[in-house]
mmCIF file with all atom_site columns, C-alpha atoms in Angstrom:
data_model
loop_
_atom_site.group_PDB
_atom_site.id
_atom_site.type_symbol
_atom_site.label_atom_id
_atom_site.label_alt_id
_atom_site.label_comp_id
_atom_site.label_asym_id
_atom_site.label_entity_id
_atom_site.label_seq_id
_atom_site.pdbx_PDB_ins_code
_atom_site.Cartn_x
_atom_site.Cartn_y
_atom_site.Cartn_z
_atom_site.occupancy
_atom_site.B_iso_or_equiv
_atom_site.pdbx_formal_charge
_atom_site.auth_seq_id
_atom_site.auth_comp_id
_atom_site.auth_asym_id
_atom_site.auth_atom_id
_atom_site.pdbx_PDB_model_num
ATOM 1   C CA . MET A 1 1   ? 104.708 25.431  21.293 1.00 0.00 ? 656 MET A CA 1
ATOM 2   C CA . LYS A 1 2   ? 104.753 24.535  24.910 1.00 0.00 ? 657 LYS A CA 1
ATOM 3   C CA . MET A 1 3   ? 104.631 20.971  26.060 1.00 0.00 ? 658 MET A CA 1
ATOM 4   C CA . LYS A 1 4   ? 101.178 21.436  27.578 1.00 0.00 ? 659 LYS A CA 1
ATOM 5   C CA . GLN A 1 5   ? 99.731  22.705  24.271 1.00 0.00 ? 660 GLN A CA 1
ATOM 6   C CA . ARG A 1 6   ? 101.257 19.760  22.391 1.00 0.00 ? 661 ARG A CA 1
ATOM 7   C CA . ASN A 1 7   ? 99.745  17.386  24.910 1.00 0.00 ? 662 ASN A CA 1
ATOM 8   C CA . ILE A 1 8   ? 96.286  18.954  24.474 1.00 0.00 ? 663 ILE A CA 1
ATOM 9   C CA . ILE A 1 9   ? 96.560  18.806  20.676 1.00 0.00 ? 664 ILE A CA 1
ATOM 10  C CA . TYR A 1 10  ? 97.713  15.182  20.837 1.00 0.00 ? 665 TYR A CA 1
ATOM 11  C CA . LYS A 1 11  ? 94.859  14.157  23.142 1.00 0.00 ? 666 LYS A CA 1
ATOM 12  C CA . THR A 1 12  ? 92.336  15.975  20.957 1.00 0.00 ? 667 THR A CA 1
ATOM 13  C CA . ALA A 1 13  ? 93.651  14.230  17.834 1.00 0.00 ? 668 ALA A CA 1
ATOM 14  C CA . VAL A 1 14  ? 93.495  10.857  19.584 1.00 0.00 ? 669 VAL A CA 1
ATOM 15  C CA . TRP A 1 15  ? 89.887  11.459  20.656 1.00 0.00 ? 670 TRP A CA 1
ATOM 16  C CA . ILE A 1 16  ? 88.818  12.649  17.212 1.00 0.00 ? 671 ILE A CA 1
ATOM 17  C CA . SER A 1 17  ? 90.410  9.631   15.522 1.00 0.00 ? 672 SER A CA 1
ATOM 18  C CA . THR A 1 18  ? 88.814  7.311   18.104 1.00 0.00 ? 673 THR A CA 1
ATOM 19  C CA . ILE A 1 19  ? 85.377  8.789   17.481 1.00 0.00 ? 674 ILE A CA 1
ATOM 20  C CA . VAL A 1 20  ? 85.751  8.624   13.690 1.00 0.00 ? 675 VAL A CA 1
ATOM 21  C CA . THR A 1 21  ? 86.962  5.007   13.865 1.00 0.00 ? 676 THR A CA 1
ATOM 22  C CA . SER A 1 22  ? 84.087  4.072   16.178 1.00 0.00 ? 677 SER A CA 1
ATOM 23  C CA . VAL A 1 23  ? 81.534  5.592   13.822 1.00 0.00 ? 678 VAL A CA 1
ATOM 24  C CA . VAL A 1 24  ? 83.068  3.771   10.843 1.00 0.00 ? 679 VAL A CA 1
ATOM 25  C CA . PHE A 1 25  ? 82.887  0.430   12.662 1.00 0.00 ? 680 PHE A CA 1
ATOM 26  C CA . LEU A 1 26  ? 79.459  0.942   14.267 1.00 0.00 ? 681 LEU A CA 1
ATOM 27  C CA . LEU A 1 27  ? 77.660  2.333   11.216 1.00 0.00 ? 682 LEU A CA 1
ATOM 28  C CA . PRO A 1 28  ? 77.202  -1.082  9.510  1.00 0.00 ? 683 PRO A CA 1
ATOM 29  C CA . ILE A 1 29  ? 75.802  -2.539  12.738 1.00 0.00 ? 684 ILE A CA 1
ATOM 30  C CA . TYR A 1 30  ? 73.354  0.355   12.989 1.00 0.00 ? 685 TYR A CA 1
ATOM 31  C CA . TRP A 1 31  ? 72.419  -0.106  9.326  1.00 0.00 ? 686 TRP A CA 1
ATOM 32  C CA . VAL A 1 32  ? 71.661  -3.808  9.804  1.00 0.00 ? 687 VAL A CA 1
ATOM 33  C CA . PHE A 1 33  ? 69.544  -3.046  12.864 1.00 0.00 ? 688 PHE A CA 1
ATOM 34  C CA . LEU A 1 34  ? 67.762  -0.244  11.005 1.00 0.00 ? 689 LEU A CA 1
ATOM 35  C CA . SER A 1 35  ? 67.025  -2.591  8.106  1.00 0.00 ? 690 SER A CA 1
ATOM 36  C CA . SER A 1 36  ? 65.680  -5.197  10.510 1.00 0.00 ? 691 SER A CA 1
ATOM 37  C CA . ILE A 1 37  ? 63.064  -2.866  12.019 1.00 0.00 ? 692 ILE A CA 1
ATOM 38  C CA . THR A 1 38  ? 62.069  -1.220  8.731  1.00 0.00 ? 693 THR A CA 1
ATOM 39  C CA . PRO A 1 39  ? 59.118  -2.691  6.795  1.00 0.00 ? 694 PRO A CA 1
ATOM 40  C CA . ARG A 1 40  ? 60.182  -4.551  3.655  1.00 0.00 ? 695 ARG A CA 1
ATOM 41  C CA . GLU A 1 41  ? 58.483  -2.109  1.279  1.00 0.00 ? 696 GLU A CA 1
ATOM 42  C CA . LEU A 1 42  ? 60.299  0.899   2.803  1.00 0.00 ? 697 LEU A CA 1
ATOM 43  C CA . ILE A 1 43  ? 63.856  -0.469  2.796  1.00 0.00 ? 698 ILE A CA 1
ATOM 44  C CA . PHE A 1 44  ? 64.767  0.632   -0.735 1.00 0.00 ? 699 PHE A CA 1
ATOM 45  C CA . THR A 1 45  ? 62.950  3.951   -0.789 1.00 0.00 ? 700 THR A CA 1
ATOM 46  C CA . SER A 1 46  ? 64.682  7.122   -1.839 1.00 0.00 ? 701 SER A CA 1
ATOM 47  C CA . PRO A 1 47  ? 65.744  9.301   -0.065 1.00 0.00 ? 702 PRO A CA 1
ATOM 48  C CA . ILE A 1 48  ? 67.223  7.065   2.602  1.00 0.00 ? 703 ILE A CA 1
ATOM 49  C CA . ASN A 1 49  ? 65.671  7.351   6.066  1.00 0.00 ? 704 ASN A CA 1
ATOM 50  C CA . TYR A 1 50  ? 68.389  7.120   8.690  1.00 0.00 ? 705 TYR A CA 1
ATOM 51  C CA . ILE A 1 51  ? 65.771  7.116   11.412 1.00 0.00 ? 706 ILE A CA 1
ATOM 52  C CA . PRO A 1 52  ? 62.903  4.677   10.763 1.00 0.00 ? 707 PRO A CA 1
ATOM 53  C CA . VAL A 1 53  ? 59.587  6.311   9.962  1.00 0.00 ? 708 VAL A CA 1
ATOM 54  C CA . GLN A 1 54  ? 57.480  3.234   10.744 1.00 0.00 ? 709 GLN A CA 1
ATOM 55  C CA . PRO A 1 55  ? 59.577  0.889   12.908 1.00 0.00 ? 710 PRO A CA 1
ATOM 56  C CA . THR A 1 56  ? 58.165  -2.603  13.193 1.00 0.00 ? 711 THR A CA 1
ATOM 57  C CA . LEU A 1 57  ? 59.068  -5.931  14.753 1.00 0.00 ? 712 LEU A CA 1
ATOM 58  C CA . ASN A 1 58  ? 57.206  -7.932  12.078 1.00 0.00 ? 713 ASN A CA 1
ATOM 59  C CA . ASN A 1 59  ? 60.493  -9.065  10.537 1.00 0.00 ? 714 ASN A CA 1
ATOM 60  C CA . TYR A 1 60  ? 61.467  -10.720 13.821 1.00 0.00 ? 715 TYR A CA 1
ATOM 61  C CA . THR A 1 61  ? 58.101  -12.398 14.321 1.00 0.00 ? 716 THR A CA 1
ATOM 62  C CA . GLN A 1 62  ? 58.214  -13.595 10.711 1.00 0.00 ? 717 GLN A CA 1
ATOM 63  C CA . ILE A 1 63  ? 61.514  -15.392 11.384 1.00 0.00 ? 718 ILE A CA 1
ATOM 64  C CA . PHE A 1 64  ? 59.920  -17.454 14.150 1.00 0.00 ? 719 PHE A CA 1
ATOM 65  C CA . GLU A 1 65  ? 56.736  -18.123 12.184 1.00 0.00 ? 720 GLU A CA 1
ATOM 66  C CA . THR A 1 66  ? 58.166  -19.123 8.798  1.00 0.00 ? 721 THR A CA 1
ATOM 67  C CA . LEU A 1 67  ? 61.474  -20.745 9.782  1.00 0.00 ? 722 LEU A CA 1
ATOM 68  C CA . ASP A 1 68  ? 62.278  -23.401 12.326 1.00 0.00 ? 723 ASP A CA 1
ATOM 69  C CA . PHE A 1 69  ? 64.449  -20.892 14.156 1.00 0.00 ? 724 PHE A CA 1
ATOM 70  C CA . GLY A 1 70  ? 64.502  -22.812 17.444 1.00 0.00 ? 725 GLY A CA 1
ATOM 71  C CA . ARG A 1 71  ? 66.055  -25.847 15.776 1.00 0.00 ? 726 ARG A CA 1
ATOM 72  C CA . PHE A 1 72  ? 68.599  -23.661 13.972 1.00 0.00 ? 727 PHE A CA 1
ATOM 73  C CA . ALA A 1 73  ? 69.552  -21.941 17.218 1.00 0.00 ? 728 ALA A CA 1
ATOM 74  C CA . SER A 1 74  ? 69.875  -25.216 19.146 1.00 0.00 ? 729 SER A CA 1
ATOM 75  C CA . ASN A 1 75  ? 71.992  -26.769 16.377 1.00 0.00 ? 730 ASN A CA 1
ATOM 76  C CA . THR A 1 76  ? 74.243  -23.723 16.456 1.00 0.00 ? 731 THR A CA 1
ATOM 77  C CA . ALA A 1 77  ? 74.536  -23.923 20.254 1.00 0.00 ? 732 ALA A CA 1
ATOM 78  C CA . VAL A 1 78  ? 75.470  -27.626 20.134 1.00 0.00 ? 733 VAL A CA 1
ATOM 79  C CA . ILE A 1 79  ? 78.070  -27.138 17.401 1.00 0.00 ? 734 ILE A CA 1
ATOM 80  C CA . LEU A 1 80  ? 79.446  -24.064 19.148 1.00 0.00 ? 735 LEU A CA 1
ATOM 81  C CA . SER A 1 81  ? 79.753  -25.900 22.470 1.00 0.00 ? 736 SER A CA 1
ATOM 82  C CA . PHE A 1 82  ? 81.606  -28.879 21.013 1.00 0.00 ? 737 PHE A CA 1
ATOM 83  C CA . SER A 1 83  ? 83.863  -26.673 18.874 1.00 0.00 ? 738 SER A CA 1
ATOM 84  C CA . LEU A 1 84  ? 84.698  -24.433 21.811 1.00 0.00 ? 739 LEU A CA 1
ATOM 85  C CA . LEU A 1 85  ? 85.388  -27.367 24.111 1.00 0.00 ? 740 LEU A CA 1
ATOM 86  C CA . ALA A 1 86  ? 87.555  -29.208 21.572 1.00 0.00 ? 741 ALA A CA 1
ATOM 87  C CA . SER A 1 87  ? 89.584  -26.166 20.523 1.00 0.00 ? 742 SER A CA 1
ATOM 88  C CA . THR A 1 88  ? 90.166  -25.129 24.144 1.00 0.00 ? 743 THR A CA 1
ATOM 89  C CA . LEU A 1 89  ? 91.217  -28.639 25.133 1.00 0.00 ? 744 LEU A CA 1
ATOM 90  C CA . PHE A 1 90  ? 93.649  -29.070 22.239 1.00 0.00 ? 745 PHE A CA 1
ATOM 91  C CA . SER A 1 91  ? 95.008  -25.537 22.648 1.00 0.00 ? 746 SER A CA 1
ATOM 92  C CA . VAL A 1 92  ? 95.705  -26.025 26.353 1.00 0.00 ? 747 VAL A CA 1
ATOM 93  C CA . ILE A 1 93  ? 97.443  -29.357 25.744 1.00 0.00 ? 748 ILE A CA 1
ATOM 94  C CA . ALA A 1 94  ? 99.543  -27.905 22.916 1.00 0.00 ? 749 ALA A CA 1
ATOM 95  C CA . ALA A 1 95  ? 100.411 -24.784 24.918 1.00 0.00 ? 750 ALA A CA 1
ATOM 96  C CA . TYR A 1 96  ? 101.526 -26.897 27.861 1.00 0.00 ? 751 TYR A CA 1
ATOM 97  C CA . ALA A 1 97  ? 103.676 -29.076 25.599 1.00 0.00 ? 752 ALA A CA 1
ATOM 98  C CA . PHE A 1 98  ? 105.333 -26.074 23.947 1.00 0.00 ? 753 PHE A CA 1
ATOM 99  C CA . ALA A 1 99  ? 105.907 -24.341 27.290 1.00 0.00 ? 754 ALA A CA 1
ATOM 100 C CA . ARG A 1 100 ? 107.216 -27.263 29.342 1.00 0.00 ? 755 ARG A CA 1
ATOM 101 C CA . ILE A 1 101 ? 108.667 -29.839 26.989 1.00 0.00 ? 756 ILE A CA 1
ATOM 102 C CA . LYS A 1 102 ? 111.699 -28.968 24.898 1.00 0.00 ? 757 LYS A CA 1
ATOM 103 C CA . PHE A 1 103 ? 111.874 -31.180 21.837 1.00 0.00 ? 758 PHE A CA 1
ATOM 104 C CA . ARG A 1 104 ? 113.709 -31.025 18.569 1.00 0.00 ? 759 ARG A CA 1
ATOM 105 C CA . GLY A 1 105 ? 111.929 -28.686 16.135 1.00 0.00 ? 760 GLY A CA 1
ATOM 106 C CA . SER A 1 106 ? 109.659 -27.145 18.765 1.00 0.00 ? 761 SER A CA 1
ATOM 107 C CA . ASN A 1 107 ? 110.612 -23.613 17.715 1.00 0.00 ? 762 ASN A CA 1
ATOM 108 C CA . ILE A 1 108 ? 109.859 -24.376 14.064 1.00 0.00 ? 763 ILE A CA 1
ATOM 109 C CA . ALA A 1 109 ? 106.524 -25.996 14.966 1.00 0.00 ? 764 ALA A CA 1
ATOM 110 C CA . LEU A 1 110 ? 105.578 -23.046 17.167 1.00 0.00 ? 765 LEU A CA 1
ATOM 111 C CA . MET A 1 111 ? 106.539 -20.609 14.399 1.00 0.00 ? 766 MET A CA 1
ATOM 112 C CA . PHE A 1 112 ? 104.379 -22.595 11.955 1.00 0.00 ? 767 PHE A CA 1
ATOM 113 C CA . ILE A 1 113 ? 101.415 -22.327 14.343 1.00 0.00 ? 768 ILE A CA 1
ATOM 114 C CA . PHE A 1 114 ? 101.915 -18.578 14.725 1.00 0.00 ? 769 PHE A CA 1
ATOM 115 C CA . LEU A 1 115 ? 102.279 -18.069 10.976 1.00 0.00 ? 770 LEU A CA 1
ATOM 116 C CA . SER A 1 116 ? 99.162  -20.112 10.240 1.00 0.00 ? 771 SER A CA 1
ATOM 117 C CA . SER A 1 117 ? 97.169  -17.981 12.668 1.00 0.00 ? 772 SER A CA 1
ATOM 118 C CA . ILE A 1 118 ? 97.915  -14.804 10.707 1.00 0.00 ? 773 ILE A CA 1
ATOM 119 C CA . LEU A 1 119 ? 96.582  -16.228 7.441  1.00 0.00 ? 774 LEU A CA 1
ATOM 120 C CA . PRO A 1 120 ? 93.354  -14.598 6.347  1.00 0.00 ? 775 PRO A CA 1
ATOM 121 C CA . MET A 1 121 ? 90.331  -16.824 6.883  1.00 0.00 ? 776 MET A CA 1
ATOM 122 C CA . ALA A 1 122 ? 89.477  -16.564 3.185  1.00 0.00 ? 777 ALA A CA 1
ATOM 123 C CA . THR A 1 123 ? 92.596  -18.575 2.305  1.00 0.00 ? 778 THR A CA 1
ATOM 124 C CA . THR A 1 124 ? 91.471  -21.496 4.448  1.00 0.00 ? 779 THR A CA 1
ATOM 125 C CA . VAL A 1 125 ? 87.723  -21.519 3.802  1.00 0.00 ? 780 VAL A CA 1
ATOM 126 C CA . ILE A 1 126 ? 87.844  -22.993 0.293  1.00 0.00 ? 781 ILE A CA 1
ATOM 127 C CA . PRO A 1 127 ? 90.151  -25.924 1.199  1.00 0.00 ? 782 PRO A CA 1
ATOM 128 C CA . LEU A 1 128 ? 88.019  -26.635 4.273  1.00 0.00 ? 783 LEU A CA 1
ATOM 129 C CA . PHE A 1 129 ? 84.850  -26.611 2.178  1.00 0.00 ? 784 PHE A CA 1
ATOM 130 C CA . GLN A 1 130 ? 86.431  -28.959 -0.363 1.00 0.00 ? 785 GLN A CA 1
ATOM 131 C CA . MET A 1 131 ? 87.533  -31.334 2.399  1.00 0.00 ? 786 MET A CA 1
ATOM 132 C CA . PHE A 1 132 ? 84.097  -31.311 4.059  1.00 0.00 ? 787 PHE A CA 1
ATOM 133 C CA . ASN A 1 133 ? 82.469  -31.862 0.666  1.00 0.00 ? 788 ASN A CA 1
ATOM 134 C CA . ARG A 1 134 ? 84.788  -34.803 -0.094 1.00 0.00 ? 789 ARG A CA 1
ATOM 135 C CA . PHE A 1 135 ? 83.845  -36.468 3.212  1.00 0.00 ? 790 PHE A CA 1
ATOM 136 C CA . ASP A 1 136 ? 80.130  -35.716 2.639  1.00 0.00 ? 791 ASP A CA 1
ATOM 137 C CA . LEU A 1 137 ? 79.833  -33.526 5.741  1.00 0.00 ? 792 LEU A CA 1
ATOM 138 C CA . ILE A 1 138 ? 78.047  -30.563 4.169  1.00 0.00 ? 793 ILE A CA 1
ATOM 139 C CA . ASP A 1 139 ? 74.701  -29.813 5.884  1.00 0.00 ? 794 ASP A CA 1
ATOM 140 C CA . LYS A 1 140 ? 75.255  -32.527 8.465  1.00 0.00 ? 795 LYS A CA 1
ATOM 141 C CA . MET A 1 141 ? 75.664  -32.185 12.215 1.00 0.00 ? 796 MET A CA 1
ATOM 142 C CA . GLY A 1 142 ? 79.059  -33.907 12.130 1.00 0.00 ? 797 GLY A CA 1
ATOM 143 C CA . GLY A 1 143 ? 80.374  -31.362 9.638  1.00 0.00 ? 798 GLY A CA 1
#
């Protein structure tokens, strides 16, 4: 095969794999959106409708009518803002210290930070929940 044909085959394979991967990752998002605009009684019908027959926004209006969604959203925004600010502040200070100040054990400490960042979140969620439960911070703004 000539180099030009190999290049075309390679680019085609890359595009096909990119499209397949995109569909695999975007399909659940589409499914959640589809479920959100489908009436409750039609969600579990068989055969499955991949395009909604009777799309409705009643599910969205029901959220605002039955739940205190505004309070939930504002609580989330406040917690998100403080968490983002605190983690950025501490990360910048730590990054500056590791970059500029050479101290004994800095390489080991930096390696520990890198290794802890590759842990799956599932391994840290249970200990965090137990700690928050012990300090009575579950369902509280401080937690």
